[in-house]
Coordinates of C-alpha atoms and ligand atoms in Angstrom, one line a residue:
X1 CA 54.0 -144.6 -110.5
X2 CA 57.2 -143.5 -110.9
X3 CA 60.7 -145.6 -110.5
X4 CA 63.8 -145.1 -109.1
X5 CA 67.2 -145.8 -110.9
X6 CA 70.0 -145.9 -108.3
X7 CA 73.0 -144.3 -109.3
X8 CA 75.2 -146.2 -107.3
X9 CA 77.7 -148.6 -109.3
X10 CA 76.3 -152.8 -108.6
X11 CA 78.3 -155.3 -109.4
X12 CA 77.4 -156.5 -113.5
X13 CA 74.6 -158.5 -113.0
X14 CA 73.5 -158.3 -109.5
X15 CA 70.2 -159.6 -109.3
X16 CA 69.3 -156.5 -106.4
X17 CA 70.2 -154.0 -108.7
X18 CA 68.9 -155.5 -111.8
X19 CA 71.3 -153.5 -114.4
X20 CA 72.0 -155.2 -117.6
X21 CA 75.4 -155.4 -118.9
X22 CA 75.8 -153.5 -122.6
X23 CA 79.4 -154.5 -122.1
X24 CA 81.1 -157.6 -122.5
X25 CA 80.4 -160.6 -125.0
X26 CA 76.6 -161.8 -124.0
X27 CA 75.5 -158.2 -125.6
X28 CA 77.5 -158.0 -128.3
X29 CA 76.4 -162.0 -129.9
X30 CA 72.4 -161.1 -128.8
X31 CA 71.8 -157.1 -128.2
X32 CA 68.3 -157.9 -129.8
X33 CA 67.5 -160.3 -127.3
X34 CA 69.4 -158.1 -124.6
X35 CA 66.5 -154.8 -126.0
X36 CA 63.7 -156.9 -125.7
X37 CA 64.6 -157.9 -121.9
X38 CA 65.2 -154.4 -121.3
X39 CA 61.8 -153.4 -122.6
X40 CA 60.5 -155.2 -119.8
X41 CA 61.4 -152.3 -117.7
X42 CA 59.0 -149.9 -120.2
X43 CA 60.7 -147.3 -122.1
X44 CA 63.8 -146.8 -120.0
X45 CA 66.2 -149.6 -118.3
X46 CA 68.3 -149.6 -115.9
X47 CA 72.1 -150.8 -117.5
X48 CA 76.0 -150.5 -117.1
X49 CA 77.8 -149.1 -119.5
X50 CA 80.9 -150.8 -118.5
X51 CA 81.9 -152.2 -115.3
X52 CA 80.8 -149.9 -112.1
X53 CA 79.4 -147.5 -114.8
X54 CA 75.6 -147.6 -114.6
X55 CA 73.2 -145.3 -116.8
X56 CA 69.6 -145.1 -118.0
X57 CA 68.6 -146.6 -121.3
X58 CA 66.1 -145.2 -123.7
X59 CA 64.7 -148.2 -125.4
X60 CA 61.3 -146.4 -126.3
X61 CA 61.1 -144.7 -129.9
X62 CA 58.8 -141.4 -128.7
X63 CA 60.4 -141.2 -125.4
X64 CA 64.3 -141.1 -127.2
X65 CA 62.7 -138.1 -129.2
X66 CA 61.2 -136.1 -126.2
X67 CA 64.9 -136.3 -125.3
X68 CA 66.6 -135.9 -127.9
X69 CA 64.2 -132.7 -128.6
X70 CA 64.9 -131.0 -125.1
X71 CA 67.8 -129.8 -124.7
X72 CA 67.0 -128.0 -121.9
X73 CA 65.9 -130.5 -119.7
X74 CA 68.7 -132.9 -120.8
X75 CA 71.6 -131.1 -121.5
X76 CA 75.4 -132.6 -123.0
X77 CA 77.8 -131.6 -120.9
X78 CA 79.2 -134.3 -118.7
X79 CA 81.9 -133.0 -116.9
X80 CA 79.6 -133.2 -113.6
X81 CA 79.3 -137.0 -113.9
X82 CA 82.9 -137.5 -115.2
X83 CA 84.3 -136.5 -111.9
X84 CA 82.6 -139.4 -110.5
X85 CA 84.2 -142.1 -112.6
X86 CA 87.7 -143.6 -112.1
X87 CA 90.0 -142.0 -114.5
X88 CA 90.7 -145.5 -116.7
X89 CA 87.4 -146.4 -117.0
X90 CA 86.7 -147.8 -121.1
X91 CA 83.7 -145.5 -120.9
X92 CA 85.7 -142.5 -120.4
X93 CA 87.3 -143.2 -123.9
X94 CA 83.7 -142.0 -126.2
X95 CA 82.1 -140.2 -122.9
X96 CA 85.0 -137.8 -121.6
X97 CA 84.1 -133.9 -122.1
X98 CA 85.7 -132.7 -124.9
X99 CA 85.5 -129.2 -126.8
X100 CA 83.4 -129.8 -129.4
X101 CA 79.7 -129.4 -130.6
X102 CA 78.9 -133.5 -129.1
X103 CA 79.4 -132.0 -125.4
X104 CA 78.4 -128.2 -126.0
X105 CA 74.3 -126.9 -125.6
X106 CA 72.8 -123.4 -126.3
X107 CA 74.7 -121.1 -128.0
X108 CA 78.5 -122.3 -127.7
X109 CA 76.2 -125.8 -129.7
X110 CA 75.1 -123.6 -132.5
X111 CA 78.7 -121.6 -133.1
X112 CA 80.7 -125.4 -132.9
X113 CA 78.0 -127.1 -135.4
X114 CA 77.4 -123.8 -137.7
X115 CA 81.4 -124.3 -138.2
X116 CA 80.8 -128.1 -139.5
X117 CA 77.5 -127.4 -141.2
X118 CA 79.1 -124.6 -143.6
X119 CA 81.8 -126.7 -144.5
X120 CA 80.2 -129.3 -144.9
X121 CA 77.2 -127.9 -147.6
X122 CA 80.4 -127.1 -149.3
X123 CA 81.3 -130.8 -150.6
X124 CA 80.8 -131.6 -154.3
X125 CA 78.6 -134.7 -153.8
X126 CA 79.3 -135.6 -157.4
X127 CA 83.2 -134.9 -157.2
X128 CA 82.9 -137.2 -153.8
X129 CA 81.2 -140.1 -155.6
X130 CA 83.3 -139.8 -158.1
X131 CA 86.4 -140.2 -155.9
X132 CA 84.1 -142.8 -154.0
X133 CA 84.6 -144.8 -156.9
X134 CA 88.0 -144.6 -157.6
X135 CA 89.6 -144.9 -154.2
X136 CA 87.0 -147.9 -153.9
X137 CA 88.3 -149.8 -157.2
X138 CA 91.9 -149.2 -156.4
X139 CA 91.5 -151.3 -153.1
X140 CA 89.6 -153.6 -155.0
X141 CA 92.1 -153.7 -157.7
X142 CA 94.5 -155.1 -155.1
X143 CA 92.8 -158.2 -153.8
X144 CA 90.9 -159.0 -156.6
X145 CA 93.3 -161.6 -158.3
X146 CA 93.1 -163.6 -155.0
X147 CA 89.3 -164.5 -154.3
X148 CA 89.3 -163.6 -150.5
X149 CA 89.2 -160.7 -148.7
X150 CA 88.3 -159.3 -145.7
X151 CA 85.7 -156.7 -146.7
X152 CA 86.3 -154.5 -143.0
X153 CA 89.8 -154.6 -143.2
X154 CA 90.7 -154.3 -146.6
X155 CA 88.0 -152.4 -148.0
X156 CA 85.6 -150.6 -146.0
X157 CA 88.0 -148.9 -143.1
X158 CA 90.7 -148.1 -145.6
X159 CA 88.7 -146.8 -147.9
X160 CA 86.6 -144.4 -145.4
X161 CA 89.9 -143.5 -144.3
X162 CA 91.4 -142.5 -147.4
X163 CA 88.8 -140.3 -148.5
X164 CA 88.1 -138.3 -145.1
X165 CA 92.0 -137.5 -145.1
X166 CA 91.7 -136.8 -149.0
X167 CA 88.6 -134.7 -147.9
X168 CA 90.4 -132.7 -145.0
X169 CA 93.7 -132.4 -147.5
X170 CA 95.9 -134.3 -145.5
X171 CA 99.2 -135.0 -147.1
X172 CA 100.1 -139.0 -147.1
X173 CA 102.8 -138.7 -144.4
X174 CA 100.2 -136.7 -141.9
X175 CA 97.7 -139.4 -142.6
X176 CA 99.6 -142.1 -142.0
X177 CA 100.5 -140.5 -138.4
X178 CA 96.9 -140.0 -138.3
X179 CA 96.3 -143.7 -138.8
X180 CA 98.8 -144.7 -136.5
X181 CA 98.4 -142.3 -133.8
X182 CA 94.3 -143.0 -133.6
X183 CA 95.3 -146.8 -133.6
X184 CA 97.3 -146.6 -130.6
X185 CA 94.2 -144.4 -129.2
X186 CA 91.9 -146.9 -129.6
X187 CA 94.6 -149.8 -128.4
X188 CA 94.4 -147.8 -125.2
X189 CA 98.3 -149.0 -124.1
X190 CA 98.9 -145.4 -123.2
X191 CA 96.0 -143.0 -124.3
X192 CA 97.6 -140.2 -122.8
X193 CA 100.7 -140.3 -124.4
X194 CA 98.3 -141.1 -128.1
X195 CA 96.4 -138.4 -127.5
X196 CA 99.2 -136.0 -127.2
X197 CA 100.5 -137.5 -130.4
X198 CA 97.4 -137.6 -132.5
X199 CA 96.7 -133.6 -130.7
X200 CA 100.2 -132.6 -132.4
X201 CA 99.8 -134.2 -135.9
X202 CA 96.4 -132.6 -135.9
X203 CA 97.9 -128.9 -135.2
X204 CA 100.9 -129.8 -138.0
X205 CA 97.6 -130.3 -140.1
X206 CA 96.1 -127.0 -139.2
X207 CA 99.3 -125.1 -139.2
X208 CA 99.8 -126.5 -142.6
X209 CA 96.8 -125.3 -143.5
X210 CA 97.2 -121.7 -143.0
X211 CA 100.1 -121.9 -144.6
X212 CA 99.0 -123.7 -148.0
X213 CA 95.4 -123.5 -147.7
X214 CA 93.4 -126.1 -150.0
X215 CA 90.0 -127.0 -151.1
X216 CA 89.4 -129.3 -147.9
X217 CA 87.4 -128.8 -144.7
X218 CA 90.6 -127.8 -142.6
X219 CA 91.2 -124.9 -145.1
X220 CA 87.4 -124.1 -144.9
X221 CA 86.9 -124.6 -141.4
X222 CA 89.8 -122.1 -140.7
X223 CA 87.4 -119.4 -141.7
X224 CA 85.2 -120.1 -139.0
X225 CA 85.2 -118.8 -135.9
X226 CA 87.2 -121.3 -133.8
X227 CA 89.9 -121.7 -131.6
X228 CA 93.2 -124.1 -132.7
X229 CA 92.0 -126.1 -129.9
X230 CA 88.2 -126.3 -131.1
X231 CA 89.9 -126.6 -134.7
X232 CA 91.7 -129.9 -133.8
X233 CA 88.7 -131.4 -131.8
X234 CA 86.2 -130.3 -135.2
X235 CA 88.5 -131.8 -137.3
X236 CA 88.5 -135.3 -134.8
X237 CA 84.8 -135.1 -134.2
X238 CA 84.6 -135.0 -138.3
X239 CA 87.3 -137.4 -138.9
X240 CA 86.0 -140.1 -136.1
X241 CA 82.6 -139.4 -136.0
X242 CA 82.5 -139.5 -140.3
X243 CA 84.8 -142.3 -141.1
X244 CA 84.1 -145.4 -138.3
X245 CA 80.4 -145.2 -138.5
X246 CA 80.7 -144.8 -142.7
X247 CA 82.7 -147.9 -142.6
X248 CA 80.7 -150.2 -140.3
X249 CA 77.9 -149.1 -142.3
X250 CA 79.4 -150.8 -145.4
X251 CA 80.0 -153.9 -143.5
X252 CA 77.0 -154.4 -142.0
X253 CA 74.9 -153.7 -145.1
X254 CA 77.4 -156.0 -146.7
X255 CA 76.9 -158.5 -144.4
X256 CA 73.3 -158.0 -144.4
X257 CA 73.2 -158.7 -148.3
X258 CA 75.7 -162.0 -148.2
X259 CA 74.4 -163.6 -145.2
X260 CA 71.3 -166.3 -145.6
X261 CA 68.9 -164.5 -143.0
X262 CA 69.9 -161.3 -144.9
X263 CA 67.6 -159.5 -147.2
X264 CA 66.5 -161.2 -150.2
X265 CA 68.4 -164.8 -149.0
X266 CA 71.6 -163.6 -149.8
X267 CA 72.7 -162.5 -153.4
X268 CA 72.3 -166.2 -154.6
X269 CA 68.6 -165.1 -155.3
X270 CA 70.2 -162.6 -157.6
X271 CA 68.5 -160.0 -155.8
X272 CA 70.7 -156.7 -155.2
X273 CA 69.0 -153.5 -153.6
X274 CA 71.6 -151.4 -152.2
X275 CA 69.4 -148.5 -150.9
X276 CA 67.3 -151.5 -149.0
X277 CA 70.1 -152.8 -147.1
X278 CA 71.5 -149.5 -146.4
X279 CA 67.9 -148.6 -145.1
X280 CA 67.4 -151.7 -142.9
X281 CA 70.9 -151.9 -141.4
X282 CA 70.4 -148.1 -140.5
X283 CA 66.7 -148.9 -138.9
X284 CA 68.3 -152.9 -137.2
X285 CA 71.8 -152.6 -136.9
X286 CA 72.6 -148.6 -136.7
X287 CA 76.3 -148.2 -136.4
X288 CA 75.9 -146.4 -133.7
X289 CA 73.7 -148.4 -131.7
X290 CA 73.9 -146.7 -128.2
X291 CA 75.3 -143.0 -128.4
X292 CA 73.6 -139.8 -127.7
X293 CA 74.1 -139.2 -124.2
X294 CA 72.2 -136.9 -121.9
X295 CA 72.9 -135.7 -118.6
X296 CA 70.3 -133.8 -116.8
X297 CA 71.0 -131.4 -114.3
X298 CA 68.2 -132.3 -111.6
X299 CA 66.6 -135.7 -111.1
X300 CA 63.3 -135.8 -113.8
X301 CA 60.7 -138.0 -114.3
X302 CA 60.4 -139.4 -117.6
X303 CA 58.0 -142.5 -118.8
X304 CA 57.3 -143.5 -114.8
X305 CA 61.2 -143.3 -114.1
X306 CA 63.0 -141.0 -111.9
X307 CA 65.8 -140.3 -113.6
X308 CA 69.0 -139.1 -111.1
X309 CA 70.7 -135.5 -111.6
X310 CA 74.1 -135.9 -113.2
X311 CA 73.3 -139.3 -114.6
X312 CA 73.7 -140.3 -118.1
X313 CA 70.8 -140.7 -120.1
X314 CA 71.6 -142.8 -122.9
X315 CA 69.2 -143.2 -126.4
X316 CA 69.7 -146.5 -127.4
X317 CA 69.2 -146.0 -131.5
X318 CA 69.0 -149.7 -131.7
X319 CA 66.8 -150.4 -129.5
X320 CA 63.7 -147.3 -130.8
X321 CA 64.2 -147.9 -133.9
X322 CA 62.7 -151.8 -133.3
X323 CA 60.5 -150.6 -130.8
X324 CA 57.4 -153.0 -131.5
X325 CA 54.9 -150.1 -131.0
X326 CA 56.5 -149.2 -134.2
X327 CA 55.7 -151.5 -138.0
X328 CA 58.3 -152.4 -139.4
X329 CA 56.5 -153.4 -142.5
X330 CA 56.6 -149.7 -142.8
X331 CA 60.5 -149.1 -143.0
X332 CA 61.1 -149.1 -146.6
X333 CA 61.4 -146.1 -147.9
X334 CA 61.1 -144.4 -144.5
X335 CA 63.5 -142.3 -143.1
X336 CA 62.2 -141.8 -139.6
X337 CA 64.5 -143.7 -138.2
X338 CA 67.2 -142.3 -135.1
X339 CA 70.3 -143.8 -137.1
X340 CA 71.3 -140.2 -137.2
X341 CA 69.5 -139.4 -134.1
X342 CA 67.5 -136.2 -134.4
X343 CA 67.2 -133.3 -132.1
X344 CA 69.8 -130.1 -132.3
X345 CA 72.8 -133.0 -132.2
X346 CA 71.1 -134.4 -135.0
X347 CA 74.1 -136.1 -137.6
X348 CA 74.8 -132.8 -139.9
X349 CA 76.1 -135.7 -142.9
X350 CA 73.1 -138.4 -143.2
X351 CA 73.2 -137.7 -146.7
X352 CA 77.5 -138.3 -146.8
X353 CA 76.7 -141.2 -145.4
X354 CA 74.6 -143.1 -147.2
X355 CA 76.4 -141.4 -150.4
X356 CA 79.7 -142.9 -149.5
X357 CA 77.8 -146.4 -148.0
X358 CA 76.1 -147.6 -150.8
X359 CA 78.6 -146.4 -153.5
X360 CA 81.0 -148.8 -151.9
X361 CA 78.7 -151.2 -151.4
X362 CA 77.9 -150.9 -155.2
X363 CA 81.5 -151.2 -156.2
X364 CA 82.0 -154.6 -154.1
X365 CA 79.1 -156.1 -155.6
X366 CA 79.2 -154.8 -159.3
X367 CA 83.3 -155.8 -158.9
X368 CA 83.5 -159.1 -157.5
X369 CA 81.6 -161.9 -159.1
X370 CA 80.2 -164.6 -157.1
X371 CA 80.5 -163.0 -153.9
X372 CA 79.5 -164.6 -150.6
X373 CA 80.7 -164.7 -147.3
X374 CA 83.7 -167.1 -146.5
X375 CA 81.7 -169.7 -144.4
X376 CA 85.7 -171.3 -143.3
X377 CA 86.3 -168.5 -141.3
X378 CA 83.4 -169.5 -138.8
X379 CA 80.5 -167.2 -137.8
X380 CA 81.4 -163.2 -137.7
X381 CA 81.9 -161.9 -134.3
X382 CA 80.8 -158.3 -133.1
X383 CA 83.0 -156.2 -131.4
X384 CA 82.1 -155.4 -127.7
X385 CA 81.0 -152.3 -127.7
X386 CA 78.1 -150.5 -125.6
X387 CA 78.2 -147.6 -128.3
X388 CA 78.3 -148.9 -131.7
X389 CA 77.4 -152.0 -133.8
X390 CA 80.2 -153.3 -136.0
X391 CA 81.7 -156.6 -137.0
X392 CA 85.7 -157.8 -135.9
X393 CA 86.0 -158.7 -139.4
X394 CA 83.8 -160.0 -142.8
X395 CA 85.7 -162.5 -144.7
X396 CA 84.0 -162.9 -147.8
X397 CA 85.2 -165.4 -151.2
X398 CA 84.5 -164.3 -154.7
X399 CA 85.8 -165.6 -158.1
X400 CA 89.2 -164.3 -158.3
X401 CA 89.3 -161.5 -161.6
X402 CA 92.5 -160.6 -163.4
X403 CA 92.6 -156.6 -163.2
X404 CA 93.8 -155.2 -166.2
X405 CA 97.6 -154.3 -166.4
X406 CA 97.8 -150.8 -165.1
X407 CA 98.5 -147.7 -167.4
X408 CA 102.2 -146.9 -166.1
X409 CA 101.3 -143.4 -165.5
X410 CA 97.6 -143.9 -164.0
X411 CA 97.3 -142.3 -160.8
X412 CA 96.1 -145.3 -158.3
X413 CA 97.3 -148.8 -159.8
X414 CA 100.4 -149.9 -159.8
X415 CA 102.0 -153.2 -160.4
X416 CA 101.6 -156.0 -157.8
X417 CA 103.4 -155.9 -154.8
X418 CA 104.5 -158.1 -151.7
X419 CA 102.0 -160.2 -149.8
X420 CA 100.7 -158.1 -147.1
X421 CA 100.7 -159.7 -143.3
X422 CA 97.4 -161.7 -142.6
X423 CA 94.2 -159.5 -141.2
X424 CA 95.2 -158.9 -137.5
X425 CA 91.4 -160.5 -137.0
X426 CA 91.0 -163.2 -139.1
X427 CA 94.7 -164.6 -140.8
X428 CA 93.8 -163.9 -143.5
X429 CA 96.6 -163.8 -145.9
X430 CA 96.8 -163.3 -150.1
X431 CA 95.3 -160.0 -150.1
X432 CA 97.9 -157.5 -151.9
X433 CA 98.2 -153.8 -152.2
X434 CA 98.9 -152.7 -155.8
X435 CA 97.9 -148.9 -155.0
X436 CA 100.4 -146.0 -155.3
X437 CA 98.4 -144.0 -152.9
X438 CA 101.2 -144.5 -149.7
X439 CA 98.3 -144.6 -147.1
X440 CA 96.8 -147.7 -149.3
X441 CA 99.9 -149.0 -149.3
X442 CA 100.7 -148.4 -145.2
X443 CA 97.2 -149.6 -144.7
X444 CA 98.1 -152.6 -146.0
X445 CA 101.2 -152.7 -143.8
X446 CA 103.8 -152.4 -146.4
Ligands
LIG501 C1 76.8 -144.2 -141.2 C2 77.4 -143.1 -140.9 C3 77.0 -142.2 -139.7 C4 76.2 -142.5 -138.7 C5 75.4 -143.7 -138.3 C6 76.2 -141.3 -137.9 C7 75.4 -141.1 -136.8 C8 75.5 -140.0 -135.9 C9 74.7 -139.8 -134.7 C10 73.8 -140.9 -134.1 C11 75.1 -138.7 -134.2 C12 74.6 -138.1 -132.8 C13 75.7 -138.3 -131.8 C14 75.3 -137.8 -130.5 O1 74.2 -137.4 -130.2 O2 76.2 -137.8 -129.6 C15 76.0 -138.0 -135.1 C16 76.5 -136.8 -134.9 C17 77.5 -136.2 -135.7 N1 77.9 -136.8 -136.9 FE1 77.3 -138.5 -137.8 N2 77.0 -140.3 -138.5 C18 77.5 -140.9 -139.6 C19 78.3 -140.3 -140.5 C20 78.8 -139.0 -140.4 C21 79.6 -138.3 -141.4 C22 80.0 -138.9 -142.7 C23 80.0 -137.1 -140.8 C24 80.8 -136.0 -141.4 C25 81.4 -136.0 -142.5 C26 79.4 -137.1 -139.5 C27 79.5 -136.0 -138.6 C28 78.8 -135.9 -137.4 C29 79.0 -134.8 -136.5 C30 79.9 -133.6 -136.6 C31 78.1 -135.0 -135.4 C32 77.9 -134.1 -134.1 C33 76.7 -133.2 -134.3 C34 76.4 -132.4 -133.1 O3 76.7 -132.7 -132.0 O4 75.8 -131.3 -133.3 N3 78.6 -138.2 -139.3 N4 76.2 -138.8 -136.2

């Protein structure tokens, strides 16, 4: 028999309509819990995305493929739905149409993503984990005297940041306008206003690129057959869509490692398999958790649902990849996971990913002896997002390690500097900058 999911917009958790909140902080402490409710329902659920926002839920691992494998049927573009939505809704933020190969289908899809793909075969893996490793030990040359750090803020963003704006050439004073202008678009105080800014730093960066092209993506994606337009949003798709989910990777896996229920008990059992946590966070707690978003063009039945035209169809990566029709005694060493999703929107850069994931994992952990996670900051807390899985912060304590004095004319190390201002998320205070690299440095907030 087949179901209907009303499209109307219920109040969060009203009993008549049955929806299940993905916002808010009951998901983001328990989404396992809040998946295996929802499989209940079978292998799509009724939920609401944020408030007045409803949507369908893939939970199901085969069902999210026959999806995510027809395009046809479940198309990208979801300017017909946006219409319906109040213009400040937090959804808007990740779901709004934009002009790039996440919203496009057919052949407008293949011209957008053959752009990114060429560039992208383009990258000297070994140059990039070389680099990986450097950028990586100069952060960790800056809090390393002190014994605490927080490993998201101090390590794993700034260090994702640093080498997507080293990988797209960006000069430090553009990436710190970068920084500062995707901050305030995430701080959503005035996203209009922050998108025009962050829109005319990226078309300095472009213009600056036909002037003195580089060997960087910007430079290469020139080439392609893009307007400056579809340049800027490649560049942000790249830039966004490569560096937060690189970065909450590192955490969780991190976390994973450190934390008592993590694999192998924690490092106390002197146990370290980098590839394993990266594996299991990607198949348990994929960064992006709830993305890929469909929106089909007539109402289709799917898996006994009725699925409403003009709706969106979310996959919930989370949720398939624990699907219990599937073993998970049979995850290691097995790819087949949706992390990445799969389909023609497929992530071009799994291997980037877990390139630049477990090299800085590596570093942290051959670095910092003794490393566990600061149990006097109190348990970690999620952020509350419907769309991606990552921690607020992860304070972790290590035994503190003198770094050697710095070679005066080395490029990254330089003496130490002024304490920088505690973590905005947990107070922390002590960690110092001693990088010459100005976006280290304004990362830092000096
Ligand atoms: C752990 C890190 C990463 C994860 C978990 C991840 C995951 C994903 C997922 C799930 C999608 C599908 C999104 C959708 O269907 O709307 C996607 C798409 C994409 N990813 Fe990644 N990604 C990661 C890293 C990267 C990196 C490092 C890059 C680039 C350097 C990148 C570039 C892209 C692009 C351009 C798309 C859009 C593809 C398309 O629509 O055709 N990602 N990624």
């Amino acid at each position: 028999m087949t179901r209907h999911l009303p499209a109307d917009a219920p109040p969060p958790g009203c009993p008549a309509h049955n929806r299940t909140a993905l916002h808010g902080p009951a998901f983001a402490a328990d989404p396992a819990g809040t998946y295996a409710a929802l499989r209940e329902h079978g292998h799509i659920a009724p939920v609401e995305l944020a408030p007045g926002v409803p949507a369908s839920l893939v939970v199901g691992y085969r069902t999210a493929l026959q999806v995510l494998r027809d395009p046809t049927t479940f198309p990208r573009d979801p300017r017909r739905w946006q219409d319906g939505v109040p213009p400040d809704s937090p959804a808007l933020g990740v779901m709004r149409y934009r002009p790039n190969c996440m919203f496009a289908d057919g052949a407008e899809h293949a011209r957008l993503r053959g752009a990114i793909t060429t560039c992208l075969e383009r990258v000297d893996r070994t140059a990039l984990r070389a680099d990986t490793v450097r950028v990586a030990d100069g952060l960790i040359d800056g809090f390393a005297g002190t014994g605490r750090v927080d490993l998201l803020a101090h390590y794993a963003r700034p260090l994702m940041f640093i080498l997507f704006t080293n990988l797209f050439g960006c000069p430090p004073q553009l990436s710190e306008r970068l920084a500062t202008n995707t901050k305030a678009l995430f701080d959503g105080c005035d996203p209009e206003a922050a998108d025009r800014a962050l829109n005319a730093t990226l078309q300095e960066l472009v213009e600056l690129k036909r002037r003195r092209p580089g060997h960087d993506l910007v430079t290469r994606l020139l080439a392609a057959d893009l307007s400056d337009e579809e340049l800027r949003q490649t560049v942000l798709v790249l830039m966004g869509g490569g560096s937060e989910p690189t970065a909450d990777l590192i955490a969780n896996a991190l976390y994973r490692m450190l934390s008592d229920d993590g694999l192998g008990g924690g490092l106390s059992s002197g146990v370290v398999r980098v590839d394993d946590a990266v594996d299991e966070v990607l198949w348990v707690d994929p960064p992006m958790a709830n993305y890929s978003t469909f929106y089909p063009r007539e109402a289709v039945a799917l898996a006994g649902v009725l699925l409403p035209a003009d709706q969106p169809v979310v996959i919930s990566m989370a949720a398939a990849n624990t699907d219990p029709s599937l073993n998970p005694a049979h995850r290691t060493g097995n790819r087949s996971h949706l992390a990445f999703s799969a389909g023609p929107h497929a992530c071009p850069a799994p291997d980037l990913a877990r390139l630049l994931g477990a090299t800085a994992v590596e570093r942290v952990l051959d670095r910092l002896p003794g490393l566990g996670l600061d149990g006097g900051a109190g348990p970690v807390r999620w952020r509350e997002s419907p769309f991606s899985r990552g921690l607020l912060a992860l304070p972790a304590r290590f035994t503190p390690v003198r770094v050697p004095v710095p070679d005066p004319v080395a490029p990254e190390v330089v003496p130490p500097a002024a304490p920088v201002p505690p973590s905005p998320v947990t107070g922390e205070v002590g960690v110092r900058s001693r990088s010459r690299n100005p976006v280290v440095r304004w990362w830092h907030g000096r």
